[in-house]
Amino acid sequence: MLVDNLLAYHRDALQSMGSEFLSGYCTLVEGEKDPRNLVVAFKLAKVILTEFDLGDQAESLFDITFCYFPITFKPPPGNPDAYGGITAEELTQGLIDCLSATPQFGILVLPLLLEKFQAPGLGPKSQVLETVIQAFPIYGRAAVAEFASLFWESFLVEIFQPNTSPSQDFLRLLERACQTLFSTVFPAEVEFSPSGPLDFIKQALEVVMKELHSPEKSRAVPATRLVGWIVESGANVTDVILPTIDTSVGTLLHLWKATKTATGDDVLLKRTSILGHLSTIFSSIGAVTSKQATSVHLSISQWLTSSLRHDILSISIKEVLENASCTDPLLQVAALRTLVNFVGIPDTLEMHEANDVIGTVTRLLLSSDENEITNAVIENLSTIADSHPAAVASVTLPELFSKLPSANHLPSVEASPPIPPVTSAKYITILDGLASLCDRATLFDSFLVRLFDALESSCNAAFQVSVKEFLSLSDGNNRNQPFDYRAYSHHLLICLHTVIQAKINSFNATLKSPASDMEECAVTATQARGIIGRLFEILLCEGHALENLPAEGGGEASGVRRDVDLNAIREHCTIRNDKRIVINAGQIINSLMGQLDFQQQQDVVIKLHECYSLGNVTEIVAESRNLSSASSATRSCKIERGFLPMSVS
């Protein structure tokens, strides 16, 4: 405590004492073992190492500090509050802060870190990696470059030949340590070339390429992972990143071409593996070009020549995804992910190329019956929507909605409702795809218009089918198993609710971010009120559907059966008798009410009261006009006197 106060209030005087103070301090703290005192000692040492002229005392300060590395302290079993609740993590960070406080420690620490990294167990190795990450930038390029090859070889052993199965935390440390090594030895800000020892990067790439030449072998996976680490390291673009990308991608493309003439059982595995490795590399390229400076972006754009783009697109699309002979789902999924990660690299493709890619992926969703493929398509379509929202809006949405069941052309009363060409399993897959895409602002409005058109068509069809059965216009024993429009309407509402809830959840997560200054809601008040009104319009205004049924004896459609009360038909046949649909609609409305302010909520509640209590649906249905892109004008609901909107049999 005394030394702490002296450093806090008399630092200038202590600095003027020079070596005399530093020598005395070293003598004072040497051999300290109490964890409580060590926490304080590490903090004091960091101040001294940072702000004092160490002179000839640098090695003495190093000796009294590094002797504690690695930290092995553990609180007594069952008593974590012993020693004031000090933890091993607190001591470790304090020690690393000291070791990374001055460049003068570099030549002293580096050889000993190499030695400690050879120790068994992940604990000491993890502390070495944490020190590397924090200390290398402080020690600087010259000091680290002298030991770069030795550290690289040590890291490679842990990557390719670990003694124990590494945890994810350890792999993340190893990744950051490798990246710190490259970014320190080859600084990005150095404009002249070479920015570091080119023999080292040549050695590093030789090791990686050796493993990639056997892409189907297990060691190729960490080799590819290592390529991604280097690409995302922040090292010099000219000397490190571009050579790594060019060499690895070039090697894999050459290997792919060689498989065209190869035979044997391992060809399929090799082709799938090559695409998997390309996908990993493209993912890293996309990550680094999205977040780093324009120099990286520009260099990558220059590397991606039209010839290279053609090769990659041709492999993924023509040779796999659109090749009728390529039926292996693993190969198709690998090609899909490669394609999507390639498209995810900013400014990779021309507009027509992007549209072709998105069209291919969309058609794959519609044509495949393999769950593994359709799940991968849905996942990757979502990724594409983030990078190419306009193309997805113009290509994917119309294509997906066009393949949903259509009830626009109902059969005559005498005929049975046809089974649409899309099965329930397929339309659910399409709705899953829409649900994963349409929470984005660029797609949401178009999605609402198209989905409500489909919902209105389906609900009307369900109502008409029920009316026919009620009037005994159907024999009730249809061998063709009429399409279940109620179930379809139920699934459409689930899709709508999923999209709305995804928008709200995403908005709430962004709102919690400290950097967020967002004030609006996930769904605007206009959208929310329009959706509520459209739901009531579709679910309440079914009376007009009776006009589409032929009158008894083929007369005018003024009354289907003169002896049947129309209100009785409505109450017996309404789509609202399906509890699933009522529950779905209620969930959607509950979610949307939370997007309105108090006055807006009060206004909607008043209209709901008039609807439920008085049977006046006009005001709540009129809210549908808030959907500015609605494809049709609001209808006048023909409600008979005494009709209760939510009556069920």
XYZ file of C-alpha atoms in Angstrom:
649
model
C 0.000 0.000 0.000
C 2.909 2.332 0.776
C 4.529 1.857 -2.628
C 1.117 2.237 -4.254
C 0.644 5.639 -2.595
C 4.174 6.712 -3.454
C 3.621 5.879 -7.125
C 0.265 7.655 -7.090
C 1.370 10.901 -5.405
C 5.163 11.098 -5.775
C 5.813 9.497 -9.154
C 8.072 12.297 -10.402
C 10.304 11.995 -7.367
C 10.578 8.224 -7.754
C 11.349 8.590 -11.470
C 14.162 10.992 -10.643
C 15.754 8.331 -8.407
C 16.370 6.144 -11.479
C 18.044 2.783 -10.895
C 18.178 3.306 -7.144
C 14.394 3.116 -6.831
C 14.024 0.314 -9.385
C 16.659 -1.820 -7.681
C 15.041 -1.295 -4.292
C 11.616 -2.138 -5.672
C 12.936 -5.400 -7.138
C 14.413 -6.352 -3.782
C 11.153 -5.480 -2.015
C 8.853 -7.675 -4.103
C 11.217 -10.523 -4.923
C 9.881 -13.888 -3.770
C 6.369 -12.624 -2.988
C 3.875 -15.517 -2.918
C 0.678 -14.180 -1.386
C -1.895 -13.839 -4.234
C -3.336 -10.698 -2.666
C 0.044 -8.986 -2.716
C 0.821 -10.287 -6.207
C -2.283 -8.640 -7.657
C -1.052 -5.309 -6.294
C 2.558 -6.013 -7.318
C 1.555 -6.716 -10.927
C -0.361 -3.432 -11.109
C 2.608 -1.512 -9.690
C 5.019 -3.261 -12.049
C 2.891 -2.319 -15.047
C 3.055 1.364 -14.068
C 6.828 1.177 -13.586
C 7.428 -0.697 -16.841
C 5.248 1.735 -18.772
C 6.292 5.089 -17.319
C 9.829 4.694 -15.946
C 13.186 4.661 -17.738
C 14.250 1.097 -16.980
C 17.909 1.582 -17.836
C 19.989 -1.349 -16.664
C 17.169 -2.649 -14.446
C 15.030 -4.076 -17.262
C 16.360 -7.595 -16.776
C 15.900 -7.429 -12.989
C 12.292 -6.340 -13.430
C 11.839 -9.145 -15.931
C 13.248 -11.701 -13.479
C 10.884 -10.745 -10.649
C 7.922 -10.847 -13.046
C 8.368 -13.781 -15.408
C 9.175 -16.145 -12.544
C 5.405 -16.424 -11.934
C 4.668 -17.590 -15.489
C 2.501 -19.557 -16.013
C 0.097 -18.844 -13.172
C -0.851 -22.072 -11.387
C -2.824 -20.586 -8.494
C -6.084 -22.291 -7.497
C -8.303 -21.205 -4.591
C -8.671 -23.812 -1.822
C -11.403 -26.370 -2.654
C -14.787 -25.275 -1.365
C -13.524 -21.837 -0.386
C -13.391 -19.577 -3.466
C -13.375 -16.456 -1.275
C -10.040 -17.341 0.281
C -7.350 -14.738 -0.400
C -10.026 -12.092 -0.861
C -11.763 -13.892 -3.728
C -8.789 -13.494 -6.052
C -8.995 -15.754 -9.121
C -6.399 -17.375 -11.344
C -7.754 -15.350 -14.273
C -7.150 -12.094 -12.392
C -3.557 -13.064 -11.620
C -2.943 -14.269 -15.183
C -4.183 -11.045 -16.733
C -2.125 -8.982 -14.298
C 1.016 -10.920 -15.206
C 0.363 -10.653 -18.955
C -0.174 -6.897 -18.573
C 3.324 -6.698 -17.091
C 4.979 -8.873 -19.738
C 3.408 -6.815 -22.528
C 4.111 -3.430 -20.965
C 7.451 -2.648 -22.652
C 9.263 -3.550 -25.898
C 12.408 -4.088 -23.823
C 10.997 -7.394 -22.591
C 10.702 -8.781 -26.128
C 14.142 -10.347 -26.464
C 13.826 -11.764 -22.934
C 10.267 -13.099 -23.092
C 10.088 -14.608 -26.592
C 12.499 -17.560 -26.183
C 10.958 -18.444 -22.825
C 7.432 -18.353 -24.260
C 8.549 -20.877 -26.869
C 9.874 -23.092 -24.106
C 6.703 -22.804 -22.008
C 4.562 -23.642 -25.046
C 6.115 -27.094 -25.164
C 4.790 -27.902 -21.679
C 2.003 -30.518 -21.524
C -1.569 -29.447 -20.880
C -3.682 -26.699 -22.361
C -3.386 -24.408 -19.328
C 0.227 -23.243 -19.858
C -0.240 -23.181 -23.638
C -3.319 -20.967 -23.294
C -1.399 -18.478 -21.166
C 1.380 -18.396 -23.764
C -1.162 -17.696 -26.512
C -2.812 -14.939 -24.473
C 0.612 -13.366 -23.953
C 1.438 -13.635 -27.658
C -1.814 -11.895 -28.599
C -1.227 -8.991 -26.227
C 2.570 -8.695 -26.303
C 3.625 -9.195 -29.937
C 2.315 -5.807 -31.146
C 4.229 -4.164 -28.279
C 7.486 -6.007 -28.952
C 7.325 -4.983 -32.597
C 8.178 -6.457 -35.976
C 11.959 -6.676 -35.585
C 11.906 -8.634 -32.315
C 9.073 -10.984 -33.288
C 10.405 -11.672 -36.805
C 13.558 -13.199 -35.307
C 11.443 -15.913 -33.668
C 8.584 -16.060 -36.203
C 9.533 -19.402 -37.757
C 9.906 -21.060 -34.369
C 6.529 -19.823 -33.159
C 4.940 -20.877 -36.452
C 6.313 -24.398 -36.146
C 5.035 -24.628 -32.574
C 1.587 -23.446 -33.616
C 1.506 -25.955 -36.484
C 2.069 -28.810 -34.051
C -1.037 -27.754 -32.110
C -3.012 -27.375 -35.335
C -2.065 -30.635 -37.027
C -0.751 -32.883 -34.247
C -2.284 -31.870 -30.907
C -1.536 -34.142 -27.954
C -5.013 -33.569 -26.534
C -8.290 -32.644 -28.160
C -8.355 -28.826 -28.091
C -11.371 -26.950 -26.793
C -13.109 -24.269 -28.831
C -11.710 -21.609 -26.501
C -8.177 -22.894 -27.113
C -8.716 -22.919 -30.894
C -9.926 -19.323 -30.766
C -6.784 -18.355 -28.859
C -4.645 -20.242 -31.365
C -6.408 -18.464 -34.231
C -5.808 -15.034 -32.720
C -2.184 -15.896 -31.920
C -1.508 -16.964 -35.528
C -3.160 -13.815 -36.804
C -1.165 -11.652 -34.383
C 2.053 -13.321 -35.537
C 1.368 -12.487 -39.197
C 0.045 -8.977 -38.582
C 3.092 -8.153 -36.423
C 5.703 -9.556 -38.801
C 3.916 -8.181 -41.900
C 2.221 -4.929 -40.778
C -0.657 -3.811 -42.971
C 0.287 -0.141 -42.763
C 3.751 -0.670 -44.305
C 3.492 0.593 -47.885
C 6.784 -0.714 -49.228
C 7.370 -4.344 -50.115
C 8.518 -6.634 -48.721
C 6.946 -5.676 -45.415
C 8.549 -8.655 -43.662
C 10.658 -11.777 -44.220
C 9.306 -13.349 -47.413
C 11.054 -16.635 -46.636
C 8.740 -16.977 -43.652
C 5.512 -16.547 -45.615
C 6.852 -18.910 -48.275
C 7.545 -21.511 -45.577
C 4.086 -21.002 -44.081
C 2.281 -21.465 -47.389
C 4.303 -24.540 -48.342
C 3.079 -26.350 -45.246
C -0.543 -25.438 -45.919
C -0.452 -26.305 -49.625
C 1.105 -29.675 -48.894
C -1.973 -30.618 -46.864
C -4.433 -29.134 -49.374
C -3.059 -31.386 -52.114
C -4.923 -34.206 -50.378
C -8.249 -32.393 -49.904
C -10.139 -35.493 -48.779
C -7.695 -36.215 -45.922
C -8.424 -35.066 -42.376
C -5.401 -32.728 -42.209
C -6.773 -30.650 -45.085
C -9.525 -29.332 -42.800
C -7.189 -27.554 -40.335
C -5.051 -26.460 -43.294
C -8.052 -24.700 -44.822
C -8.958 -23.263 -41.445
C -5.421 -21.899 -41.261
C -5.812 -20.250 -44.662
C -8.902 -18.492 -43.336
C -7.031 -17.341 -40.240
C -4.264 -15.834 -42.352
C -6.729 -14.117 -44.691
C -8.485 -12.520 -41.702
C -5.256 -11.693 -39.835
C -5.067 -8.039 -40.866
C -1.546 -8.607 -42.205
C -0.082 -6.899 -45.257
C -2.331 -7.426 -48.278
C 0.416 -7.574 -50.892
C 2.831 -9.855 -49.062
C 0.474 -12.122 -47.092
C -3.240 -12.032 -47.848
C -3.235 -12.060 -51.651
C -0.504 -14.736 -51.987
C -2.397 -16.915 -49.505
C -5.695 -16.550 -51.366
C -4.173 -16.970 -54.801
C -2.126 -20.032 -53.876
C -4.856 -21.860 -51.956
C -7.724 -21.164 -54.369
C -5.509 -21.888 -57.370
C -4.435 -25.208 -55.867
C -8.014 -26.297 -55.175
C -9.273 -25.299 -58.634
C -6.416 -27.251 -60.226
C -7.323 -30.287 -58.121
C -10.983 -29.976 -59.167
C -10.079 -30.013 -62.845
C -7.970 -33.121 -62.243
C -11.019 -34.955 -60.835
C -12.852 -34.655 -64.170
C -10.684 -37.385 -65.668
C -10.097 -39.333 -62.461
C -11.810 -42.593 -61.589
C -12.272 -44.441 -58.341
C -14.451 -44.480 -55.266
C -12.731 -41.475 -53.719
C -13.495 -39.040 -56.574
C -16.862 -37.989 -55.112
C -15.320 -37.497 -51.672
C -12.466 -35.482 -53.157
C -14.812 -33.222 -55.131
C -17.025 -32.644 -52.103
C -13.970 -31.863 -49.969
C -12.570 -29.399 -52.520
C -15.839 -27.467 -52.566
C -15.960 -27.481 -48.768
C -12.459 -25.973 -48.580
C -13.288 -23.341 -51.198
C -16.398 -22.425 -49.224
C -14.339 -21.880 -46.058
C -11.821 -19.691 -47.871
C -14.509 -17.607 -49.606
C -16.234 -17.101 -46.254
C -13.027 -15.619 -44.821
C -12.493 -13.443 -47.897
C -16.036 -12.141 -47.558
C -15.501 -11.381 -43.881
C -12.264 -9.465 -44.408
C -13.487 -7.458 -47.411
C -16.689 -6.499 -45.599
C -15.008 -5.028 -42.541
C -11.555 -3.854 -43.612
C -10.252 -0.848 -45.475
C -10.750 -0.209 -49.154
C -7.185 -1.329 -49.979
C -8.115 -4.914 -49.095
C -11.407 -4.630 -50.939
C -9.730 -3.202 -54.041
C -6.985 -5.828 -54.068
C -9.498 -8.676 -53.803
C -11.591 -7.159 -56.601
C -8.528 -7.048 -58.852
C -7.709 -10.664 -58.004
C -11.217 -11.838 -58.909
C -10.815 -11.716 -62.667
C -13.676 -12.562 -65.007
C -11.935 -15.837 -65.864
C -11.724 -16.847 -62.208
C -15.360 -15.887 -61.597
C -16.377 -17.968 -64.593
C -14.481 -21.010 -63.310
C -16.036 -20.841 -59.852
C -19.584 -20.232 -61.106
C -19.235 -22.961 -63.717
C -18.059 -25.508 -61.146
C -20.808 -24.710 -58.650
C -23.731 -24.256 -61.025
C -23.188 -26.103 -64.291
C -21.057 -28.982 -63.061
C -22.975 -29.677 -59.844
C -26.226 -27.855 -59.047
C -27.678 -27.968 -62.572
C -26.048 -31.249 -63.560
C -28.646 -34.022 -63.595
C -25.951 -36.650 -63.012
C -24.807 -35.007 -59.758
C -27.355 -36.387 -57.336
C -25.249 -36.732 -54.202
C -26.777 -34.410 -51.564
C -23.440 -33.797 -49.812
C -21.846 -32.636 -53.058
C -24.827 -30.404 -53.822
C -24.785 -28.842 -50.357
C -21.025 -28.226 -50.639
C -21.504 -26.575 -54.050
C -24.358 -24.477 -52.685
C -22.317 -23.196 -49.746
C -19.343 -22.486 -51.991
C -21.559 -20.523 -54.344
C -23.242 -18.527 -51.590
C -19.980 -17.667 -49.810
C -18.474 -16.614 -53.131
C -21.460 -14.369 -53.848
C -21.074 -12.967 -50.322
C -17.741 -11.355 -51.239
C -18.680 -7.687 -51.829
C -18.805 -6.569 -55.473
C -17.834 -10.024 -56.713
C -20.442 -10.410 -59.428
C -22.090 -8.350 -62.112
C -25.835 -7.878 -61.663
C -26.776 -10.496 -64.262
C -24.383 -12.986 -62.650
C -25.927 -12.389 -59.225
C -29.430 -12.874 -60.649
C -28.361 -16.139 -62.281
C -26.921 -17.406 -59.004
C -30.002 -16.456 -57.012
C -32.260 -18.023 -59.631
C -30.267 -21.257 -59.444
C -30.494 -21.392 -55.652
C -34.221 -20.628 -55.709
C -34.944 -23.344 -58.267
C -32.966 -25.798 -56.169
C -35.286 -25.124 -53.235
C -38.321 -25.765 -55.410
C -37.020 -28.881 -57.134
C -35.249 -30.797 -54.385
C -36.956 -33.306 -52.108
C -33.848 -33.857 -49.956
C -34.264 -32.304 -46.509
C -30.532 -31.748 -46.216
C -30.494 -29.764 -49.447
C -33.646 -27.735 -48.785
C -32.447 -26.830 -45.281
C -29.108 -25.711 -46.712
C -30.856 -23.680 -49.424
C -33.058 -21.891 -46.887
C -30.052 -21.117 -44.695
C -27.982 -19.842 -47.606
C -30.797 -17.884 -49.251
C -30.908 -15.896 -46.041
C -27.197 -15.142 -46.429
C -27.692 -14.049 -50.040
C -30.566 -11.777 -49.010
C -28.164 -9.826 -46.803
C -25.700 -9.176 -49.635
C -28.111 -8.938 -52.606
C -31.537 -7.885 -51.248
C -32.773 -6.311 -54.491
C -32.003 -9.422 -56.531
C -33.746 -11.656 -54.001
C -36.788 -9.357 -54.067
C -37.009 -9.442 -57.867
C -36.067 -13.083 -58.465
C -36.722 -15.253 -55.417
C -39.947 -13.837 -53.973
C -41.992 -13.987 -57.203
C -40.663 -17.472 -57.949
C -41.494 -18.834 -54.491
C -44.979 -17.320 -54.356
C -45.759 -18.546 -57.868
C -45.190 -22.122 -56.719
C -47.574 -21.927 -53.758
C -50.996 -23.592 -54.121
C -53.447 -21.417 -56.041
C -57.193 -21.331 -55.422
C -57.979 -18.557 -57.885
C -59.840 -20.908 -60.236
C -62.210 -23.029 -58.221
C -64.106 -25.825 -59.945
C -67.811 -25.888 -60.511
C -70.058 -27.140 -57.761
C -70.378 -30.543 -59.346
C -66.618 -31.074 -59.515
C -64.321 -31.773 -56.623
C -61.659 -29.191 -55.667
C -58.457 -30.155 -57.465
C -55.318 -31.063 -55.630
C -52.805 -28.301 -56.429
C -49.532 -29.468 -57.946
C -47.639 -28.443 -54.807
C -47.873 -30.922 -51.948
C -48.229 -29.791 -48.352
C -44.626 -30.814 -47.619
C -43.357 -28.719 -50.532
C -45.412 -25.617 -49.761
C -44.264 -25.793 -46.136
C -40.674 -25.818 -47.421
C -41.445 -22.758 -49.548
C -43.037 -20.989 -46.570
C -39.978 -21.841 -44.459
C -37.846 -20.164 -47.113
C -40.052 -17.076 -47.122
C -40.019 -16.930 -43.320
C -36.212 -16.934 -43.269
C -35.978 -14.126 -45.827
C -38.805 -11.672 -45.452
C -38.101 -10.067 -42.086
C -35.687 -7.796 -43.997
C -36.993 -4.302 -44.675
C -36.321 -4.600 -48.415
C -38.558 -7.666 -48.696
C -41.200 -7.145 -46.013
C -43.702 -4.941 -47.875
C -43.691 -7.087 -50.998
C -44.040 -10.181 -48.818
C -47.122 -8.756 -47.080
C -48.933 -8.033 -50.336
C -48.237 -11.445 -51.826
C -48.926 -13.408 -48.653
C -52.243 -11.686 -47.969
C -53.351 -12.351 -51.543
C -52.543 -16.040 -51.019
C -54.278 -16.056 -47.624
C -57.430 -14.415 -48.977
C -57.594 -16.877 -51.861
C -57.083 -19.848 -49.548
C -59.631 -18.714 -46.934
C -62.264 -18.071 -49.592
C -61.627 -21.496 -51.093
C -61.947 -23.132 -47.672
C -65.222 -21.298 -47.073
C -66.670 -22.306 -50.432
C -65.743 -25.955 -49.924
C -67.497 -25.900 -46.532
C -70.587 -24.263 -48.038
C -70.838 -26.918 -50.739
C -70.620 -29.678 -48.166
C -73.205 -27.933 -45.976
C -75.627 -27.678 -48.886
C -74.991 -31.317 -49.843
C -73.577 -30.223 -53.183
C -70.669 -32.622 -52.606
C -71.177 -36.342 -52.073
C -68.822 -36.310 -49.073
C -66.923 -39.315 -50.373
C -64.453 -37.620 -52.705
C -61.843 -40.129 -53.686
C -59.424 -37.391 -54.719
C -58.979 -36.168 -51.152
C -59.700 -32.416 -51.634
C -56.848 -30.079 -50.830
C -57.032 -28.874 -47.218
C -57.303 -25.110 -47.639
C -57.834 -24.591 -43.911
C -54.520 -26.239 -43.094
C -52.898 -24.187 -45.848
C -54.352 -20.965 -44.398
C -53.062 -22.023 -40.984
C -49.543 -22.449 -42.385
C -49.694 -19.098 -44.186
C -50.543 -17.399 -40.892
C -47.685 -19.208 -39.143
C -45.329 -17.888 -41.824
C -46.634 -14.335 -41.347
C -46.291 -14.542 -37.568
C -42.758 -15.952 -37.863
C -41.654 -13.078 -40.092
C -43.214 -10.414 -37.862
C -41.744 -11.927 -34.699
C -38.319 -12.230 -36.357
C -38.432 -8.521 -37.225
C -39.362 -7.644 -33.648
C -36.696 -9.899 -32.110
C -34.010 -8.573 -34.449
C -35.008 -4.993 -33.685
C -34.983 -5.609 -29.928
C -31.508 -7.167 -30.129
C -30.234 -4.152 -32.073
C -31.931 -1.787 -29.646
C -30.032 -3.350 -26.734
C -26.716 -2.600 -28.432
C -24.872 0.291 -26.711
C -24.183 1.856 -30.118
C -27.822 1.795 -31.172
C -29.702 5.081 -31.544
C -32.808 3.569 -33.132
C -36.135 5.047 -32.065
C -38.651 3.523 -34.494
C -40.382 0.183 -34.105
C -39.594 -3.038 -35.929
C -42.968 -2.823 -37.683
C -44.220 0.696 -38.344
C -47.568 1.769 -36.942
C -48.939 2.060 -40.472
C -47.842 -1.474 -41.312
C -49.154 -2.875 -38.025
C -52.605 -1.310 -38.398
C -52.751 -2.345 -42.045
C -51.935 -5.967 -41.200
C -54.546 -6.046 -38.430
C -57.178 -4.598 -40.768
C -56.281 -7.007 -43.558
C -56.583 -9.993 -41.211
C -60.071 -8.933 -40.143
C -61.031 -8.207 -43.743
C -60.074 -11.712 -44.858
C -61.431 -13.595 -41.844
C -64.728 -11.700 -41.453
C -65.850 -10.719 -44.947
C -66.706 -14.130 -46.342
C -70.244 -13.371 -47.526
C -69.164 -12.413 -51.036
C -67.908 -15.983 -51.559
C -71.515 -17.202 -51.602
C -72.068 -15.261 -54.812
C -69.619 -17.532 -56.619
C -71.759 -20.615 -56.010
C -74.445 -21.501 -58.587
C -78.056 -21.134 -57.593
C -80.320 -24.129 -57.239
C -81.437 -25.258 -60.666
C -78.790 -23.254 -62.444
C -80.462 -19.892 -61.870
C -78.890 -16.648 -60.802
C -76.631 -16.714 -57.809
C -78.900 -14.596 -55.645
C -79.548 -17.456 -53.292
C -78.020 -20.875 -53.316
C -80.901 -22.505 -51.422
C -83.899 -20.313 -50.800
C -84.836 -22.332 -47.745
C -81.450 -21.879 -46.030
C -80.606 -18.884 -43.868
C -77.407 -17.229 -45.125
C -76.340 -16.405 -41.579
C -76.643 -20.082 -40.712
C -74.393 -20.910 -43.653
C -71.844 -18.341 -42.558
C -71.793 -19.491 -38.956
C -71.532 -23.150 -39.864
C -68.977 -22.767 -42.674
C -66.812 -19.833 -41.565
C -63.056 -20.338 -41.564
C -63.140 -18.987 -37.997
C -64.487 -22.337 -36.832
C -60.923 -23.587 -37.215
C -59.380 -22.761 -33.842
C -55.865 -22.924 -35.282
C -56.586 -19.977 -37.541
C -58.178 -17.905 -34.766
C -55.182 -18.575 -32.505
C -52.704 -17.719 -35.279
C -54.473 -14.445 -36.036
C -54.612 -13.586 -32.328
C -50.866 -14.170 -31.935
C -50.126 -11.894 -34.872
C -52.383 -9.132 -33.558
C -50.874 -9.377 -30.065
C -47.371 -8.979 -31.512
C -48.434 -5.994 -33.611
C -50.236 -4.183 -30.792
C -46.883 -3.916 -29.033
C -45.599 -1.885 -31.987
C -48.227 0.843 -31.444
C -48.118 3.745 -29.002
C -50.815 4.198 -26.361
C -53.098 6.408 -28.459
C -52.855 4.076 -31.454
C -53.577 1.049 -29.276
C -56.609 2.792 -27.797
C -57.934 3.614 -31.269
C -57.589 -0.010 -32.427
C -59.176 -1.330 -29.215
C -62.236 0.889 -29.744
C -62.657 -0.515 -33.248
C -62.219 -4.051 -31.939
C -64.915 -3.385 -29.329
C -67.334 -2.236 -32.035
C -66.522 -5.334 -34.048
C -66.914 -7.891 -31.269
C -69.748 -6.302 -29.295
C -71.822 -4.610 -31.989
C -71.018 -6.643 -35.088
C -69.720 -3.485 -36.820
C -66.643 -4.651 -38.710
C -66.420 -1.680 -41.074
C -64.008 0.404 -38.981
C -61.537 -2.364 -38.167
C -61.569 -3.629 -41.759
C -60.943 -0.082 -43.009
C -57.512 -0.283 -41.324
C -56.438 -2.506 -44.232
C -56.076 0.674 -46.294
C -52.901 1.379 -44.298
C -51.150 -1.258 -46.409
C -50.246 1.174 -49.164
C -49.297 -1.544 -51.660
C -52.494 -3.549 -51.261
C -53.426 -5.151 -54.532
C -57.141 -4.575 -54.173
C -59.424 -1.963 -52.667
C -61.150 -2.593 -49.383
C -64.432 -4.427 -49.858
C -67.662 -3.511 -48.171
C -68.441 -6.342 -45.805
C -71.952 -7.610 -46.296
C -72.908 -8.427 -42.732
C -76.468 -9.492 -42.043
C -78.307 -8.052 -39.087
C -77.484 -9.875 -35.873
C -74.336 -11.465 -37.253
C -71.627 -11.923 -34.595
C -68.134 -11.864 -36.129
C -66.548 -14.562 -33.960
C -69.510 -16.917 -33.574
C -68.605 -20.569 -33.911
C -70.715 -23.680 -34.035
